[in-house]
Amino acid sequence: MDKSVSQAYEDEIQALEEEIRLLTEEYEDIRQESTFFTDEEILKSIKLFQRETQGGTKGHESPSDLKAQLESLETDVSFFMTFTGFQFTSHSKKTVEKTRDRRVQKHRLSGKCHSLSFQLEFQLLETQNNEKVSTVVSDLSIIMDSREDSGVSKFVSSTEEHGNLLAFFRSLSSYAEWHEHRRRTFLHFKAKYPDIVTVPEGLLGDFIILRSPKVSGFELMIVWKIHLDEEGTTTPVLDLLTKVPEQVLEQRMTRVESIPGSFRSALRLFGIEAAIENLIKVLGS
């Protein structure tokens, strides 16, 4: 065979091999591009799994063993959600670069921590040196429902700048836990004292109103803010505001002015729930 013809065949073979490699990578990217599953899809998969294992599994684990493993995994997921408050609702990833010792993937993640929703988008660089694998987060973008709060906005900006996902999840867990604690506390007092306690902005608001059942127009507002600083530290801040009819204010000016200070002292001595409980009882009496 002529040498030039042989070289042409070799060149064409190499071109085909390169095309196969590119098509394989493209297929892998498409396959990985979206890994989001709805609750309905997960339920269908579980039912399909159960049907496939009903007839027996020769040479494999028995259906009862597989079912036990599935139940164990569901228990672990349930424990994680209960312990941390996190529930991830969607996740997708796409490989944007891949070599022998380097891979870059773009991730999108959304979920909730207690009552707070969040969305993340970031790139994850994985590099391998000998047997050691290192990862670096970059291009981090965070969307949160509470970002209109200046403290949350500063925290999010700082986290995006440093690309610290671990700090974000740790701080969000503490911040959301305080929100959940406030919600449960408001719900408790609203249910226990429906004639005195009102929640004008709902259980996710940051204040409740205590109305005196004996003095018309006499109201106390408990304001409960939750601050998140740039370093990710969560601090609850409570205060008391008064709304007093003029005739009551004229007769008991000194006693009314002392109420906010007494409430703050009770917070330091007894804690949030006990301080609110004592205030409601005094107001009711």
PDB file of N, CA and C in Angstrom, residues 178-232:
ATOM      1  N   TRP A 178     -33.107  29.975  65.055  1.00  0.00           N
ATOM      2  CA  TRP A 178     -33.677  31.042  65.874  1.00  0.00           C
ATOM      3  C   TRP A 178     -35.019  31.508  65.309  1.00  0.00           C
ATOM      4  N   HIS A 179     -35.130  31.585  63.984  1.00  0.00           N
ATOM      5  CA  HIS A 179     -36.409  31.929  63.365  1.00  0.00           C
ATOM      6  C   HIS A 179     -37.487  30.904  63.736  1.00  0.00           C
ATOM      7  N   GLU A 180     -37.118  29.625  63.697  1.00  0.00           N
ATOM      8  CA  GLU A 180     -38.063  28.575  64.044  1.00  0.00           C
ATOM      9  C   GLU A 180     -38.436  28.637  65.524  1.00  0.00           C
ATOM     10  N   HIS A 181     -37.461  28.931  66.379  1.00  0.00           N
ATOM     11  CA  HIS A 181     -37.717  29.054  67.815  1.00  0.00           C
ATOM     12  C   HIS A 181     -38.689  30.205  68.078  1.00  0.00           C
ATOM     13  N   ARG A 182     -38.492  31.339  67.387  1.00  0.00           N
ATOM     14  CA  ARG A 182     -39.398  32.480  67.545  1.00  0.00           C
ATOM     15  C   ARG A 182     -40.809  32.116  67.082  1.00  0.00           C
ATOM     16  N   ARG A 183     -40.902  31.434  65.943  1.00  0.00           N
ATOM     17  CA  ARG A 183     -42.212  31.038  65.411  1.00  0.00           C
ATOM     18  C   ARG A 183     -42.955  30.137  66.405  1.00  0.00           C
ATOM     19  N   ARG A 184     -42.240  29.138  66.943  1.00  0.00           N
ATOM     20  CA  ARG A 184     -42.879  28.228  67.892  1.00  0.00           C
ATOM     21  C   ARG A 184     -43.301  28.956  69.170  1.00  0.00           C
ATOM     22  N   THR A 185     -42.482  29.903  69.619  1.00  0.00           N
ATOM     23  CA  THR A 185     -42.803  30.661  70.826  1.00  0.00           C
ATOM     24  C   THR A 185     -44.053  31.511  70.614  1.00  0.00           C
ATOM     25  N   PHE A 186     -44.124  32.215  69.484  1.00  0.00           N
ATOM     26  CA  PHE A 186     -45.315  33.011  69.176  1.00  0.00           C
ATOM     27  C   PHE A 186     -46.552  32.130  69.099  1.00  0.00           C
ATOM     28  N   LEU A 187     -46.422  30.978  68.459  1.00  0.00           N
ATOM     29  CA  LEU A 187     -47.550  30.055  68.326  1.00  0.00           C
ATOM     30  C   LEU A 187     -48.020  29.566  69.694  1.00  0.00           C
ATOM     31  N   HIS A 188     -47.068  29.260  70.562  1.00  0.00           N
ATOM     32  CA  HIS A 188     -47.401  28.764  71.906  1.00  0.00           C
ATOM     33  C   HIS A 188     -48.222  29.784  72.686  1.00  0.00           C
ATOM     34  N   PHE A 189     -47.767  31.038  72.712  1.00  0.00           N
ATOM     35  CA  PHE A 189     -48.466  32.054  73.503  1.00  0.00           C
ATOM     36  C   PHE A 189     -49.781  32.478  72.851  1.00  0.00           C
ATOM     37  N   LYS A 190     -49.824  32.469  71.522  1.00  0.00           N
ATOM     38  CA  LYS A 190     -51.075  32.780  70.839  1.00  0.00           C
ATOM     39  C   LYS A 190     -52.141  31.737  71.156  1.00  0.00           C
ATOM     40  N   ALA A 191     -51.742  30.450  71.205  1.00  0.00           N
ATOM     41  CA  ALA A 191     -52.688  29.376  71.517  1.00  0.00           C
ATOM     42  C   ALA A 191     -53.071  29.377  72.997  1.00  0.00           C
ATOM     43  N   LYS A 192     -52.132  29.715  73.864  1.00  0.00           N
ATOM     44  CA  LYS A 192     -52.377  29.652  75.311  1.00  0.00           C
ATOM     45  C   LYS A 192     -53.173  30.853  75.804  1.00  0.00           C
ATOM     46  N   TYR A 193     -52.928  32.032  75.220  1.00  0.00           N
ATOM     47  CA  TYR A 193     -53.619  33.247  75.660  1.00  0.00           C
ATOM     48  C   TYR A 193     -54.263  33.951  74.457  1.00  0.00           C
ATOM     49  N   PRO A 194     -55.265  33.341  73.833  1.00  0.00           N
ATOM     50  CA  PRO A 194     -55.858  33.917  72.617  1.00  0.00           C
ATOM     51  C   PRO A 194     -56.547  35.263  72.842  1.00  0.00           C
ATOM     52  N   ASP A 195     -56.982  35.543  74.085  1.00  0.00           N
ATOM     53  CA  ASP A 195     -57.655  36.815  74.361  1.00  0.00           C
ATOM     54  C   ASP A 195     -56.677  37.951  74.609  1.00  0.00           C
ATOM     55  N   ILE A 196     -55.416  37.626  74.798  1.00  0.00           N
ATOM     56  CA  ILE A 196     -54.419  38.659  75.105  1.00  0.00           C
ATOM     57  C   ILE A 196     -53.403  38.816  73.978  1.00  0.00           C
ATOM     58  N   VAL A 197     -52.977  37.700  73.395  1.00  0.00           N
ATOM     59  CA  VAL A 197     -51.884  37.708  72.412  1.00  0.00           C
ATOM     60  C   VAL A 197     -52.430  37.733  70.992  1.00  0.00           C
ATOM     61  N   THR A 198     -51.933  38.651  70.181  1.00  0.00           N
ATOM     62  CA  THR A 198     -52.239  38.673  68.747  1.00  0.00           C
ATOM     63  C   THR A 198     -50.928  38.750  67.970  1.00  0.00           C
ATOM     64  N   VAL A 199     -50.964  38.215  66.751  1.00  0.00           N
ATOM     65  CA  VAL A 199     -49.768  38.195  65.894  1.00  0.00           C
ATOM     66  C   VAL A 199     -50.151  38.872  64.570  1.00  0.00           C
ATOM     67  N   PRO A 200     -50.077  40.202  64.504  1.00  0.00           N
ATOM     68  CA  PRO A 200     -50.569  40.941  63.331  1.00  0.00           C
ATOM     69  C   PRO A 200     -49.921  40.540  62.008  1.00  0.00           C
ATOM     70  N   GLU A 201     -48.625  40.220  62.014  1.00  0.00           N
ATOM     71  CA  GLU A 201     -47.922  39.880  60.776  1.00  0.00           C
ATOM     72  C   GLU A 201     -47.754  38.381  60.594  1.00  0.00           C
ATOM     73  N   GLY A 202     -48.462  37.590  61.386  1.00  0.00           N
ATOM     74  CA  GLY A 202     -48.341  36.145  61.279  1.00  0.00           C
ATOM     75  C   GLY A 202     -47.179  35.615  62.097  1.00  0.00           C
ATOM     76  N   LEU A 203     -47.066  34.299  62.133  1.00  0.00           N
ATOM     77  CA  LEU A 203     -46.049  33.664  62.975  1.00  0.00           C
ATOM     78  C   LEU A 203     -44.636  33.891  62.472  1.00  0.00           C
ATOM     79  N   LEU A 204     -44.471  34.309  61.215  1.00  0.00           N
ATOM     80  CA  LEU A 204     -43.133  34.575  60.691  1.00  0.00           C
ATOM     81  C   LEU A 204     -42.743  36.041  60.839  1.00  0.00           C
ATOM     82  N   GLY A 205     -43.628  36.847  61.442  1.00  0.00           N
ATOM     83  CA  GLY A 205     -43.297  38.244  61.718  1.00  0.00           C
ATOM     84  C   GLY A 205     -42.340  38.353  62.892  1.00  0.00           C
ATOM     85  N   ASP A 206     -41.933  39.587  63.210  1.00  0.00           N
ATOM     86  CA  ASP A 206     -40.944  39.764  64.283  1.00  0.00           C
ATOM     87  C   ASP A 206     -41.508  40.487  65.504  1.00  0.00           C
ATOM     88  N   PHE A 207     -42.828  40.486  65.688  1.00  0.00           N
ATOM     89  CA  PHE A 207     -43.383  41.070  66.909  1.00  0.00           C
ATOM     90  C   PHE A 207     -44.755  40.466  67.206  1.00  0.00           C
ATOM     91  N   ILE A 208     -45.137  40.559  68.477  1.00  0.00           N
ATOM     92  CA  ILE A 208     -46.491  40.187  68.904  1.00  0.00           C
ATOM     93  C   ILE A 208     -47.047  41.338  69.743  1.00  0.00           C
ATOM     94  N   ILE A 209     -48.377  41.398  69.812  1.00  0.00           N
ATOM     95  CA  ILE A 209     -49.069  42.431  70.581  1.00  0.00           C
ATOM     96  C   ILE A 209     -49.779  41.768  71.760  1.00  0.00           C
ATOM     97  N   LEU A 210     -49.595  42.363  72.945  1.00  0.00           N
ATOM     98  CA  LEU A 210     -50.316  41.926  74.133  1.00  0.00           C
ATOM     99  C   LEU A 210     -51.332  43.004  74.481  1.00  0.00           C
ATOM    100  N   ARG A 211     -52.616  42.647  74.492  1.00  0.00           N
ATOM    101  CA  ARG A 211     -53.679  43.606  74.794  1.00  0.00           C
ATOM    102  C   ARG A 211     -54.263  43.303  76.171  1.00  0.00           C
ATOM    103  N   SER A 212     -54.376  44.353  76.956  1.00  0.00           N
ATOM    104  CA  SER A 212     -54.933  44.178  78.295  1.00  0.00           C
ATOM    105  C   SER A 212     -56.421  43.855  78.199  1.00  0.00           C
ATOM    106  N   PRO A 213     -56.862  42.789  78.877  1.00  0.00           N
ATOM    107  CA  PRO A 213     -58.289  42.449  78.847  1.00  0.00           C
ATOM    108  C   PRO A 213     -59.133  43.359  79.744  1.00  0.00           C
ATOM    109  N   LYS A 214     -58.477  44.182  80.570  1.00  0.00           N
ATOM    110  CA  LYS A 214     -59.200  45.002  81.540  1.00  0.00           C
ATOM    111  C   LYS A 214     -59.129  46.496  81.249  1.00  0.00           C
ATOM    112  N   VAL A 215     -58.061  46.933  80.557  1.00  0.00           N
ATOM    113  CA  VAL A 215     -57.894  48.363  80.253  1.00  0.00           C
ATOM    114  C   VAL A 215     -57.917  48.541  78.748  1.00  0.00           C
ATOM    115  N   SER A 216     -58.982  49.134  78.251  1.00  0.00           N
ATOM    116  CA  SER A 216     -59.133  49.306  76.808  1.00  0.00           C
ATOM    117  C   SER A 216     -58.035  50.208  76.244  1.00  0.00           C
ATOM    118  N   GLY A 217     -57.413  49.765  75.156  1.00  0.00           N
ATOM    119  CA  GLY A 217     -56.381  50.565  74.497  1.00  0.00           C
ATOM    120  C   GLY A 217     -54.989  50.387  75.063  1.00  0.00           C
ATOM    121  N   PHE A 218     -54.855  49.604  76.129  1.00  0.00           N
ATOM    122  CA  PHE A 218     -53.540  49.377  76.744  1.00  0.00           C
ATOM    123  C   PHE A 218     -52.890  48.188  76.032  1.00  0.00           C
ATOM    124  N   GLU A 219     -51.787  48.441  75.309  1.00  0.00           N
ATOM    125  CA  GLU A 219     -51.110  47.398  74.538  1.00  0.00           C
ATOM    126  C   GLU A 219     -49.612  47.407  74.812  1.00  0.00           C
ATOM    127  N   LEU A 220     -49.030  46.228  74.767  1.00  0.00           N
ATOM    128  CA  LEU A 220     -47.581  46.066  74.830  1.00  0.00           C
ATOM    129  C   LEU A 220     -47.133  45.325  73.575  1.00  0.00           C
ATOM    130  N   MET A 221     -46.096  45.832  72.925  1.00  0.00           N
ATOM    131  CA  MET A 221     -45.555  45.178  71.732  1.00  0.00           C
ATOM    132  C   MET A 221     -44.185  44.593  72.051  1.00  0.00           C
ATOM    133  N   ILE A 222     -44.071  43.290  71.915  1.00  0.00           N
ATOM    134  CA  ILE A 222     -42.778  42.622  72.092  1.00  0.00           C
ATOM    135  C   ILE A 222     -42.136  42.475  70.725  1.00  0.00           C
ATOM    136  N   VAL A 223     -41.031  43.157  70.519  1.00  0.00           N
ATOM    137  CA  VAL A 223     -40.301  43.108  69.250  1.00  0.00           C
ATOM    138  C   VAL A 223     -39.135  42.143  69.406  1.00  0.00           C
ATOM    139  N   TRP A 224     -39.054  41.167  68.502  1.00  0.00           N
ATOM    140  CA  TRP A 224     -38.026  40.130  68.576  1.00  0.00           C
ATOM    141  C   TRP A 224     -37.296  40.079  67.235  1.00  0.00           C
ATOM    142  N   LYS A 225     -36.185  40.777  67.156  1.00  0.00           N
ATOM    143  CA  LYS A 225     -35.359  40.781  65.956  1.00  0.00           C
ATOM    144  C   LYS A 225     -34.300  39.678  66.052  1.00  0.00           C
ATOM    145  N   ILE A 226     -33.871  39.191  64.890  1.00  0.00           N
ATOM    146  CA  ILE A 226     -32.802  38.191  64.834  1.00  0.00           C
ATOM    147  C   ILE A 226     -31.729  38.725  63.891  1.00  0.00           C
ATOM    148  N   HIS A 227     -30.575  39.079  64.447  1.00  0.00           N
ATOM    149  CA  HIS A 227     -29.511  39.689  63.663  1.00  0.00           C
ATOM    150  C   HIS A 227     -28.451  38.653  63.277  1.00  0.00           C
ATOM    151  N   LEU A 228     -28.000  38.745  62.049  1.00  0.00           N
ATOM    152  CA  LEU A 228     -26.908  37.898  61.541  1.00  0.00           C
ATOM    153  C   LEU A 228     -25.801  38.826  61.070  1.00  0.00           C
ATOM    154  N   ASP A 229     -24.618  38.747  61.723  1.00  0.00           N
ATOM    155  CA  ASP A 229     -23.552  39.679  61.350  1.00  0.00           C
ATOM    156  C   ASP A 229     -22.702  39.113  60.212  1.00  0.00           C
ATOM    157  N   GLU A 230     -21.732  39.889  59.787  1.00  0.00           N
ATOM    158  CA  GLU A 230     -20.911  39.540  58.629  1.00  0.00           C
ATOM    159  C   GLU A 230     -20.112  38.269  58.846  1.00  0.00           C
ATOM    160  N   GLU A 231     -19.779  37.973  60.117  1.00  0.00           N
ATOM    161  CA  GLU A 231     -19.011  36.766  60.433  1.00  0.00           C
ATOM    162  C   GLU A 231     -19.899  35.535  60.558  1.00  0.00           C
ATOM    163  N   GLY A 232     -21.232  35.728  60.499  1.00  0.00           N
ATOM    164  CA  GLY A 232     -22.145  34.592  60.570  1.00  0.00           C
ATOM    165  C   GLY A 232     -22.658  34.289  61.963  1.00  0.00           C
TER     166      GLY A 232
END
